[in-house]
mmCIF file of C-alpha atoms (C1' of nucleotides) in Angstrom:
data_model
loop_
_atom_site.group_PDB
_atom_site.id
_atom_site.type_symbol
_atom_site.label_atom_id
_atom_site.label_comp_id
_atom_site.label_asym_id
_atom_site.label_seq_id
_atom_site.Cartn_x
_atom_site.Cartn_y
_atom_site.Cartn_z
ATOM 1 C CA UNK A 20 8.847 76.351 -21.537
ATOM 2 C CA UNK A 21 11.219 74.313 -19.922
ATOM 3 C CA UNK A 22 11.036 71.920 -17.157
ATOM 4 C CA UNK A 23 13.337 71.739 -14.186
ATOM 5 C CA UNK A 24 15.933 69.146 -13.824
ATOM 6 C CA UNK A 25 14.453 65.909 -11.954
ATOM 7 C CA UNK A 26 17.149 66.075 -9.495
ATOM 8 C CA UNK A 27 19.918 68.136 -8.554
ATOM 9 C CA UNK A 28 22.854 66.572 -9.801
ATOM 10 C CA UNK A 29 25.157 68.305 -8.441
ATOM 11 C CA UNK A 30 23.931 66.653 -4.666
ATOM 12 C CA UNK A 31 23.423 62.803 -6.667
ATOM 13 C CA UNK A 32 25.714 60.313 -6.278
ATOM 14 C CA UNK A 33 26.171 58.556 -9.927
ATOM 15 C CA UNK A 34 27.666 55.454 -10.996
ATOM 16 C CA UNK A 35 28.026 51.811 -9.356
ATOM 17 C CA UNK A 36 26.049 51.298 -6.976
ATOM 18 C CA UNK A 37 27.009 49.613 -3.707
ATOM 19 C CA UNK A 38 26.588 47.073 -1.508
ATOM 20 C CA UNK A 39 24.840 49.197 1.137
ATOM 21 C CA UNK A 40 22.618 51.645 -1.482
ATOM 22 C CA UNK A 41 21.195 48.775 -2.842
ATOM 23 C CA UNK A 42 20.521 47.384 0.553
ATOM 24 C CA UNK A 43 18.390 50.705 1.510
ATOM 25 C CA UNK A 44 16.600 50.832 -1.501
ATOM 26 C CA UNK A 45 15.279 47.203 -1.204
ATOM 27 C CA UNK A 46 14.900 47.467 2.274
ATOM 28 C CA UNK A 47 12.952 50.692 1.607
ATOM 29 C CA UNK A 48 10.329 49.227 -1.439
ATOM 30 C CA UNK A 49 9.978 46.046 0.422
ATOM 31 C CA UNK A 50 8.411 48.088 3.434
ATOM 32 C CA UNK A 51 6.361 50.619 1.109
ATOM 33 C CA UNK A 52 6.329 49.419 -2.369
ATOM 34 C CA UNK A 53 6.463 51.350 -5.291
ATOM 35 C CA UNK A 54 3.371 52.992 -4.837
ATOM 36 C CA UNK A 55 4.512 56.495 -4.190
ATOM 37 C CA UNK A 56 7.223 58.161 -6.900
ATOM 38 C CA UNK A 57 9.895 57.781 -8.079
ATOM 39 C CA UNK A 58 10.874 61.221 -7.671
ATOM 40 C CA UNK A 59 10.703 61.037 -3.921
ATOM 41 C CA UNK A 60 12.151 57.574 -3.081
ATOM 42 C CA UNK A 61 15.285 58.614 -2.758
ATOM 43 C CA UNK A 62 14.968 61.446 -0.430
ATOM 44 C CA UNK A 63 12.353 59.237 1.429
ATOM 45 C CA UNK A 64 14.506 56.084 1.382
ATOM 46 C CA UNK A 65 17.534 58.396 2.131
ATOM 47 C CA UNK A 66 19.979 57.594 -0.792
ATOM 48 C CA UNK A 67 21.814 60.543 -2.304
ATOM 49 C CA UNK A 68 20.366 58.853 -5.840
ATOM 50 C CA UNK A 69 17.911 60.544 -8.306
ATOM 51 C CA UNK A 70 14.249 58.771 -8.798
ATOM 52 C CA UNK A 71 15.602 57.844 -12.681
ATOM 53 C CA UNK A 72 18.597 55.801 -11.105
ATOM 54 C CA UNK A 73 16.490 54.189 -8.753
ATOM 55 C CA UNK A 74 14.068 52.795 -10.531
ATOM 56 C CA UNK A 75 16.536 51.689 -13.156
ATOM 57 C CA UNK A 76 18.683 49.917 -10.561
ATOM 58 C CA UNK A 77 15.182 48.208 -9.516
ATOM 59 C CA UNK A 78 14.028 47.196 -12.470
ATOM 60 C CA UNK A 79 17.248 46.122 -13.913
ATOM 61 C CA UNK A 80 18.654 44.349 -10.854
ATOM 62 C CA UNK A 81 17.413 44.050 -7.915
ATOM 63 C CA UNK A 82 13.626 43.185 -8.138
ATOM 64 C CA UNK A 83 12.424 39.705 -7.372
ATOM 65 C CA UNK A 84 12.166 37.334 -10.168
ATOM 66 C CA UNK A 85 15.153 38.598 -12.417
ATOM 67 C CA UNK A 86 16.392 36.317 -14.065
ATOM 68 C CA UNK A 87 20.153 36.274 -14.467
ATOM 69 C CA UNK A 88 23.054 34.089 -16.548
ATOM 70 C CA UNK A 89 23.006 33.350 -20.172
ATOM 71 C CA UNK A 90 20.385 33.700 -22.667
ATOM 72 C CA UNK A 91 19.056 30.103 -23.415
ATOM 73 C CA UNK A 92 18.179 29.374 -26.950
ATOM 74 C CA UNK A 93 14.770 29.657 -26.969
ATOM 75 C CA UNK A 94 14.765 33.130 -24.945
ATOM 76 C CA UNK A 95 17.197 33.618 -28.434
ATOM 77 C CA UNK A 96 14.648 32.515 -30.476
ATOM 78 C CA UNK A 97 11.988 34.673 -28.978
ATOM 79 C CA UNK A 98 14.386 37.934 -28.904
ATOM 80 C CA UNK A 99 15.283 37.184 -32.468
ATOM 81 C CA UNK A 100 11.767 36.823 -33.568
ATOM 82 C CA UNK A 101 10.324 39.580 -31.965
ATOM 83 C CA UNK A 102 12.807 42.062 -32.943
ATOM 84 C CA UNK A 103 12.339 40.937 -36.688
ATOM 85 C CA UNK A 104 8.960 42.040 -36.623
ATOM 86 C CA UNK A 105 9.244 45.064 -33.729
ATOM 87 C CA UNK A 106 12.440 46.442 -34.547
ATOM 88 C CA UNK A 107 14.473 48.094 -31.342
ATOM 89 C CA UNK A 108 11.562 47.320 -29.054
ATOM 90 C CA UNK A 109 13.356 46.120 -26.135
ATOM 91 C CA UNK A 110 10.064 47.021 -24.027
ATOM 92 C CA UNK A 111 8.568 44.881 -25.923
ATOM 93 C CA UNK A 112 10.562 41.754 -26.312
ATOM 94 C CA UNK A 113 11.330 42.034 -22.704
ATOM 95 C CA UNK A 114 7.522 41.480 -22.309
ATOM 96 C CA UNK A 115 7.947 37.929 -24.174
ATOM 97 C CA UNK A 116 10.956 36.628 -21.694
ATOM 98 C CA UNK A 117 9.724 36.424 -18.225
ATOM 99 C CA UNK A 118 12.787 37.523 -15.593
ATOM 100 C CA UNK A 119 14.638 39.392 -18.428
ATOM 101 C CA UNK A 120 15.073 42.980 -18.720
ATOM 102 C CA UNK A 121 14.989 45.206 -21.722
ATOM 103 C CA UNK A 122 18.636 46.401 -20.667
ATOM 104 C CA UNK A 123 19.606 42.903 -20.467
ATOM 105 C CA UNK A 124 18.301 42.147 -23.560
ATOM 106 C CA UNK A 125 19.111 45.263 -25.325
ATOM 107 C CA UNK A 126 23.010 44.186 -24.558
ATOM 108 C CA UNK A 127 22.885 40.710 -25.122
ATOM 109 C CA UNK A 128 21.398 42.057 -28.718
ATOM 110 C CA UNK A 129 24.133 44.871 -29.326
ATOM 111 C CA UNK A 130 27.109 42.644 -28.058
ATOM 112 C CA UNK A 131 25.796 38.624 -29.319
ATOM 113 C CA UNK A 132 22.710 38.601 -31.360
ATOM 114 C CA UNK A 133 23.539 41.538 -33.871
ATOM 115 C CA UNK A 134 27.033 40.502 -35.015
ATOM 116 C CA UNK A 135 25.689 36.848 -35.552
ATOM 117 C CA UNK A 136 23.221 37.957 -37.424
ATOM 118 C CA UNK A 137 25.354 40.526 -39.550
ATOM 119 C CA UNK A 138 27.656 37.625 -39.793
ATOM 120 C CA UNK A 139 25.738 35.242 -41.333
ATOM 121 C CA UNK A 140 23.131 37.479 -43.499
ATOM 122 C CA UNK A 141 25.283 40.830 -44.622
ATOM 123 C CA UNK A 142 22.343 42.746 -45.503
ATOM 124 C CA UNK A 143 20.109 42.224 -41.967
ATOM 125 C CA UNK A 144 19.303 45.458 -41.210
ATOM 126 C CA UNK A 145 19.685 46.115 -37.423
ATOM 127 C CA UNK A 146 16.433 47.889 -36.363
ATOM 128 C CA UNK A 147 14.032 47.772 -38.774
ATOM 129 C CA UNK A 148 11.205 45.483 -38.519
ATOM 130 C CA UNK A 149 10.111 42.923 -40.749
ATOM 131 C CA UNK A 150 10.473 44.774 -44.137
ATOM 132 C CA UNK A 151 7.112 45.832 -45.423
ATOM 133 C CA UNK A 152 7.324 48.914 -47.240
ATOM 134 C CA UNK A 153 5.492 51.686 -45.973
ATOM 135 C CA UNK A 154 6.129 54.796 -44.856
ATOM 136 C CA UNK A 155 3.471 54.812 -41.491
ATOM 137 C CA UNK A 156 4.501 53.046 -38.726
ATOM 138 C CA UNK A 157 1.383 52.445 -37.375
ATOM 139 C CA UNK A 158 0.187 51.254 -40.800
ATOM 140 C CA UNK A 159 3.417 48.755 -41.142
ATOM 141 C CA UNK A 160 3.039 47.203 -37.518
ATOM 142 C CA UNK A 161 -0.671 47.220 -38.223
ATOM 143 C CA UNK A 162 -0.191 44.473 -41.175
ATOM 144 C CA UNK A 163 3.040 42.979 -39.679
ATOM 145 C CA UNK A 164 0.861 41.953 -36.064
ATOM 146 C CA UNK A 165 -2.206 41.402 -37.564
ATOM 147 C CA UNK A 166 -0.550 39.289 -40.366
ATOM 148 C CA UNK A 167 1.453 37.100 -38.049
ATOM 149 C CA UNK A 168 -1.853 36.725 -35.817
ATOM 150 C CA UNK A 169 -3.492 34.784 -38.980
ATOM 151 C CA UNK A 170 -0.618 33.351 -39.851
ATOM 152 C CA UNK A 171 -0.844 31.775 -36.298
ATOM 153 C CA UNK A 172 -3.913 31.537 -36.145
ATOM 154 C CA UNK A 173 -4.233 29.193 -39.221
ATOM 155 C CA UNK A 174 -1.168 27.216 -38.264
ATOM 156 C CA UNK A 175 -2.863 26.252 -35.228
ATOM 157 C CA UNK A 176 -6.199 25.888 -36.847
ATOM 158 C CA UNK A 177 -4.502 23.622 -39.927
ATOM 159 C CA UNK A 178 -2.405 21.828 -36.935
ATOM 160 C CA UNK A 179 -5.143 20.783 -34.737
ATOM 161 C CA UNK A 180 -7.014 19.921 -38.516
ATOM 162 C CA UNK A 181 -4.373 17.404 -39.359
ATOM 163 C CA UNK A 182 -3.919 16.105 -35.651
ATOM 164 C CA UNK A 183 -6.754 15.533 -33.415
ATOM 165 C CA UNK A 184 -5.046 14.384 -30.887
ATOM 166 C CA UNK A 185 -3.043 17.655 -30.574
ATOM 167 C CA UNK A 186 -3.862 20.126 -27.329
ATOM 168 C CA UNK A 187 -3.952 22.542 -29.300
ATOM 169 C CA UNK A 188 -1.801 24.100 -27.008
ATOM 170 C CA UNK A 189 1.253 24.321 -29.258
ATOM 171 C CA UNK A 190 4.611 26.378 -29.673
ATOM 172 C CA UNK A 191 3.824 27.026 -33.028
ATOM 173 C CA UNK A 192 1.110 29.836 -31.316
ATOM 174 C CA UNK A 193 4.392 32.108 -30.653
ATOM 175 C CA UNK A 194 2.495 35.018 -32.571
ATOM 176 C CA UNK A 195 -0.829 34.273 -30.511
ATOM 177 C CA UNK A 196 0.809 34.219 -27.121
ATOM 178 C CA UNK A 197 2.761 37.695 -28.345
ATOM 179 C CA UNK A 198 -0.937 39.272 -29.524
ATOM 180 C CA UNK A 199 -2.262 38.682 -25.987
ATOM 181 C CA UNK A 200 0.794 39.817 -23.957
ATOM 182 C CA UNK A 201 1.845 43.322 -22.980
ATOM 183 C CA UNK A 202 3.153 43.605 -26.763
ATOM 184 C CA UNK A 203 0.028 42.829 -28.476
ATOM 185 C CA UNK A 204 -1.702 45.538 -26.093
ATOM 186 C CA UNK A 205 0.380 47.952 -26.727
ATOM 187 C CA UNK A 206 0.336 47.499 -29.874
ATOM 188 C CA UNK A 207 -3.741 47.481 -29.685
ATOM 189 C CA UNK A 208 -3.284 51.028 -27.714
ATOM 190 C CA UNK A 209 -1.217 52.241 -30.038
ATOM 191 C CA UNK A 210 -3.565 51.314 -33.143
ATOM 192 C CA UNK A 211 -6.307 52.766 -31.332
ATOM 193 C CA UNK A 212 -4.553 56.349 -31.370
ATOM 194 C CA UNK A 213 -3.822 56.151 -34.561
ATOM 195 C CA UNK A 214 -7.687 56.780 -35.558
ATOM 196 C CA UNK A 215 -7.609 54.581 -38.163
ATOM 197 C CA UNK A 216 -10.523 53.800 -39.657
ATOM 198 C CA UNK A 217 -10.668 50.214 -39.921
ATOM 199 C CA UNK A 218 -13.223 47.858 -38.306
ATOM 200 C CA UNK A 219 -10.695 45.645 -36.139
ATOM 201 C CA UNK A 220 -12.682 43.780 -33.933
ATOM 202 C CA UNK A 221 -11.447 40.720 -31.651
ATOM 203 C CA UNK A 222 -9.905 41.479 -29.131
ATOM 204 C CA UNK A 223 -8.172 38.334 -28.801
ATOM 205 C CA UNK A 224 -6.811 38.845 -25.309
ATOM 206 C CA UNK A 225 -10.960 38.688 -24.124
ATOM 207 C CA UNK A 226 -10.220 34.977 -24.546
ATOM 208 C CA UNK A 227 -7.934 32.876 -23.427
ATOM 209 C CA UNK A 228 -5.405 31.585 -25.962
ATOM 210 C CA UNK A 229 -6.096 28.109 -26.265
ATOM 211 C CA UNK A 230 -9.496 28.970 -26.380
ATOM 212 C CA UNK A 231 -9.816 31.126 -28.979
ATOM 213 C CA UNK A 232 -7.432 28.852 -30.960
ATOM 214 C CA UNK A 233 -10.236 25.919 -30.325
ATOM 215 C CA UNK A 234 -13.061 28.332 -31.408
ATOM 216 C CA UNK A 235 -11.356 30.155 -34.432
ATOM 217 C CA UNK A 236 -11.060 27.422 -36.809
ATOM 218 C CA UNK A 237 -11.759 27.643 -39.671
ATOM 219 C CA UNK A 238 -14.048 29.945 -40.209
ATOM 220 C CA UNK A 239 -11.273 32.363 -39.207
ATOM 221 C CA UNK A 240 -9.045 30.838 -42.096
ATOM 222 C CA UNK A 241 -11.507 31.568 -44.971
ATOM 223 C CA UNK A 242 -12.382 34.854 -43.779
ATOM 224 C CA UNK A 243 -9.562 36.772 -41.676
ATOM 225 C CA UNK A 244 -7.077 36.876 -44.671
ATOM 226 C CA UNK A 245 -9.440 38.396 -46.986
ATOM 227 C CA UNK A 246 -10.243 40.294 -44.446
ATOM 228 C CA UNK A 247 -6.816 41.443 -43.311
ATOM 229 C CA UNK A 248 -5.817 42.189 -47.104
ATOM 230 C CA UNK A 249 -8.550 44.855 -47.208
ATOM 231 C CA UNK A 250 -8.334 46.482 -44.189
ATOM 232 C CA UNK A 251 -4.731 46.653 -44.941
ATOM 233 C CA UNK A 252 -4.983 48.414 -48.311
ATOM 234 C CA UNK A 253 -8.175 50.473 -47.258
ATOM 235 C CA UNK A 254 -5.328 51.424 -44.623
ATOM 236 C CA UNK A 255 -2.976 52.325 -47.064
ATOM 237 C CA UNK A 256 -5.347 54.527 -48.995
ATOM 238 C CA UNK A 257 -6.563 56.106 -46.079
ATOM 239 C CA UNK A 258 -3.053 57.051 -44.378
ATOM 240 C CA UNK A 259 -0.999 57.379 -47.142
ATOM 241 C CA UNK A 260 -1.692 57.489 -51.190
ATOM 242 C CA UNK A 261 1.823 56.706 -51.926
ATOM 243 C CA UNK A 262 2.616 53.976 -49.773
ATOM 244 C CA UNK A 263 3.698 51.021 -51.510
ATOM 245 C CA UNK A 264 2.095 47.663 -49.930
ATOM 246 C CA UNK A 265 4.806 45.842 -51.888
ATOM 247 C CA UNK A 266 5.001 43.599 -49.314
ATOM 248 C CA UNK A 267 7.913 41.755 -47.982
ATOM 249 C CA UNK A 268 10.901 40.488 -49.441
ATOM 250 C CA UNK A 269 11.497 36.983 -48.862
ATOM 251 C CA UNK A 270 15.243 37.173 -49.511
ATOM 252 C CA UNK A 271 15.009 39.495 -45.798
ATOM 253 C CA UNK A 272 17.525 37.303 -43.581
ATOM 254 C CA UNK A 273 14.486 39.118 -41.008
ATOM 255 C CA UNK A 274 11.903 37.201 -42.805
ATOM 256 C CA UNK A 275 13.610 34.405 -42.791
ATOM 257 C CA UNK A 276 14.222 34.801 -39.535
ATOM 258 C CA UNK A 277 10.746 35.614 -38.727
ATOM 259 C CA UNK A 278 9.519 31.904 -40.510
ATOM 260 C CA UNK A 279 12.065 29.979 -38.723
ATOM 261 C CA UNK A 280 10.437 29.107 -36.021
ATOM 262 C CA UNK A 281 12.430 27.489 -32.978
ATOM 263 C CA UNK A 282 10.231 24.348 -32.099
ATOM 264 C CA UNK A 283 10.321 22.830 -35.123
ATOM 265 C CA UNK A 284 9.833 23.955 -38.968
ATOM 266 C CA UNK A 285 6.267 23.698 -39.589
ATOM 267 C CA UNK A 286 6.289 26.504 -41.956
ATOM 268 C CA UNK A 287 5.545 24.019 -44.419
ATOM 269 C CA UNK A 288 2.210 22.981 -43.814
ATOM 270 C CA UNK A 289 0.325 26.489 -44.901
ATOM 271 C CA UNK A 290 2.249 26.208 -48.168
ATOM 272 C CA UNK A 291 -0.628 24.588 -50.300
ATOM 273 C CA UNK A 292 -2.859 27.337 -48.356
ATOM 274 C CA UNK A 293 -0.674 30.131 -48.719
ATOM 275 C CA UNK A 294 -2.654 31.641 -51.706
ATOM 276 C CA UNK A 295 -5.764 31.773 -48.797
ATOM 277 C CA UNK A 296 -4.190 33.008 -45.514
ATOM 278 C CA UNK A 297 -0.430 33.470 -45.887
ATOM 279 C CA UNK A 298 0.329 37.118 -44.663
ATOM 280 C CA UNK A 299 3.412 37.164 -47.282
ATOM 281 C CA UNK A 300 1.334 36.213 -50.448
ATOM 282 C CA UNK A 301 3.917 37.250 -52.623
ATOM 283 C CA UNK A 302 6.657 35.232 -50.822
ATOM 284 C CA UNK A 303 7.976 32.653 -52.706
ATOM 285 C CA UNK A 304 7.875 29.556 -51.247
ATOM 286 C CA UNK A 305 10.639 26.795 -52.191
ATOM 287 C "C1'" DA B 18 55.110 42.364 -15.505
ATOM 288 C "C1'" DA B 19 53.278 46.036 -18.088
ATOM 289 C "C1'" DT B 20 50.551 47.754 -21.625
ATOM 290 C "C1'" DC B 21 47.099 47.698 -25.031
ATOM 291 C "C1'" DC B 22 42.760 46.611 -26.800
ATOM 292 C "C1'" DA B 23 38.300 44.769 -27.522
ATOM 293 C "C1'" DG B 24 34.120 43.082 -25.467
ATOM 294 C "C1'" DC B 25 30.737 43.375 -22.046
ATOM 295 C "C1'" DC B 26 27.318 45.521 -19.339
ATOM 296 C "C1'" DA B 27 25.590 48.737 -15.712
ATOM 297 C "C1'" DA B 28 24.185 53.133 -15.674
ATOM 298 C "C1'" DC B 29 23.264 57.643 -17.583
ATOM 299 C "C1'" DC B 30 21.059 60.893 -20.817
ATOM 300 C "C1'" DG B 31 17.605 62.774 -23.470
ATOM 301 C "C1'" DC B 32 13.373 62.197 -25.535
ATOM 302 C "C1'" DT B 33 8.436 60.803 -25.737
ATOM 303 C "C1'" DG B 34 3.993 59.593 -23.864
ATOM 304 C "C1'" DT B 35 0.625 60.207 -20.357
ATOM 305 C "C1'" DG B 36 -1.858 62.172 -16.608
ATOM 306 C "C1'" DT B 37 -3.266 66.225 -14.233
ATOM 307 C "C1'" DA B 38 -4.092 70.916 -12.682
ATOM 308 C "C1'" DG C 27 -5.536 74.212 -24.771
ATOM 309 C "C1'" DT C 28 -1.384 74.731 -22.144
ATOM 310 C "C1'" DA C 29 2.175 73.814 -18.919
ATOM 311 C "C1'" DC C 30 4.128 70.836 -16.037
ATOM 312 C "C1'" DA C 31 5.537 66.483 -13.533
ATOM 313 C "C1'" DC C 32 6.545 62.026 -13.905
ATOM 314 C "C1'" DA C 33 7.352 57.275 -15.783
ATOM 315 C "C1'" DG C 34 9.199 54.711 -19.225
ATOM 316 C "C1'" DC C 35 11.915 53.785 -23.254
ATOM 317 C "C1'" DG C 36 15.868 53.449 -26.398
ATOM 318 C "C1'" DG C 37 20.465 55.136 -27.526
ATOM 319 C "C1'" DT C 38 24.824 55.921 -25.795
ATOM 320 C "C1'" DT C 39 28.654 56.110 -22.638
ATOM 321 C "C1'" DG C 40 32.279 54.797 -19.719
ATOM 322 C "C1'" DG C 41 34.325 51.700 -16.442
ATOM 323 C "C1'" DC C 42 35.664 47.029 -15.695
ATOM 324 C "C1'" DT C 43 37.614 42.692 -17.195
ATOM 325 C "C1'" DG C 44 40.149 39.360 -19.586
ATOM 326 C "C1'" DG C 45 42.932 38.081 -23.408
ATOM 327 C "C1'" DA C 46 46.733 39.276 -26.522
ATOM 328 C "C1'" DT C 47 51.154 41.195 -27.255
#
DNA sequence: AATCCAGCCAACCGCTGTGTA
DNA sequence: GTACACAGCGGTTGGCTGGAT
């Protein structure tokens, strides 16, 4: 088949942009938006630009609310733990830091994040996920999300059990507010695709966070992991006879990682309860 | 002052996913 | 079902910058 080029690039301009290109093209999707297509906002807007490099040098610079200047280290925290359990997924962990772009991030990753990381644990792997052995994709993010959305949930559930007085409202629902952003969705679409045959219900975006958190409880605790553990190996079966669910290793510096949570370790309170609802069973805890 | 080199990051390239005719 | 157009994503590149020699 073959498709025609998207622009003639012999007629583009490529490279920096300038002072007065950038000036059109905001002047131009402030007055129309970015309705229309890419393909045709350059010839509209009059820049000698393909579509592609426009909407890159939106996205990436010049739209309202991008956020510029160091990485803080929470928006560390968040890249760090995201990317242990999506991998290269700079869509993704963009979603989870408001004002930050998946170029950005992708960069700060490559040039800061990576070569900590390799410095301090020799054997992280750089794109892989959290390391659950199996050979689907779909399958492995399947267990990874819906194992850190019980692990959240019954932090939360166990938290607000132990303290009353708490919101509810917590940091420690990283996983939950992740499961009802753009990630979690996607995620949901792409589970969807993958015809799998599991009964998944819950939506948990229907419902607000905090209020699902208040209404989950613990019925949720008892019954999700079970739950979770036999959709995941009825998974297994179903997609793939020789995948290994040999779960993850907890000497993974991205496991580690992935437990570590920034706002405090409070990793330790599912210990005792870890036999019930822990997503890494056959982690051992110290 | 000149050169080299490594790090950073904006931008490009090629591929994939999705919608549509 | 097929072909195509387009948007979006992730990997890679190349120019710029600042520090070292």
């Amino acid at each position: 088949m073959g498709r025609s080029p998207c622009c003639d690039k012999d007629e583009m301009k490529k490279g920096v942009w300038s002072k007065e290109e950038d000036e059109i093209l905001i002047d131009y999707i402030t007055k129309n938006g970015t309705h229309g297509t890419w393909h045709s906002l350059p010839k509209l807007a009059g820049l000698l630009r393909c579509g592609k490099s426009c909407r890159l040098r939106w996205i990436n610079y010049l739209r309202p609310n991008i956020k510029r200047g160091p990485f803080t280290p929470e928006e560390e925290s968040t890249i760090i733990q995201v990317h242990a359990m999506l991998g290269n997924k700079w869509a993704a962990i963009a979603a989870q830091l408001p004002g930050r772009t998946d170029n950005e991030i992708k960069n700060f990753w490559n040039t800061h994040l990576r070569k900590r990381l390799l410095t301090t644990h020799p054997s992280f792997t750089c794109s892989d996920p959290v390391n659950i052995k199996c050979e689907s994709p779909s399958t492995r993010h399947m267990v990874q999300w819906e194992s850190a959305r019980v692990e959240a949930e019954a932090r939360l559930s166990m938290e607000s059990h132990l303290n009353p007085s708490s919101t509810g409202k917590t940091d420690c629902d990283f996983f939950l507010r992740v499961w009802n952003s753009e990630v979690g969705e996607s995620f949901r679409k792409g589970k969807a695709r993958d015809n799998q045959r599991v009964a998944y219900e819950s939506a948990p975006s229907q419902t607000s966070s905090s209020n699902k958190f208040e209404s989950c409880s613990a019925v949720t605790m008892q019954v999700e992991p079970y739950r979770v553990r036999a959709d995941a190996e009825e998974m297994m079966a179903d997609s793939d006879s020789s995948c290994n669910y040999a779960m993850v290793d907890s000497s993974d510096p991205a496991v580690k990682l992935l437990l570590d949570f920034p706002f405090g370790n409070d990793i330790e309170f599912i210990h005792g309860y870890k036999d019930n609802f822990s997503p890494f069973a056959e982690i051992k805890f110290d």
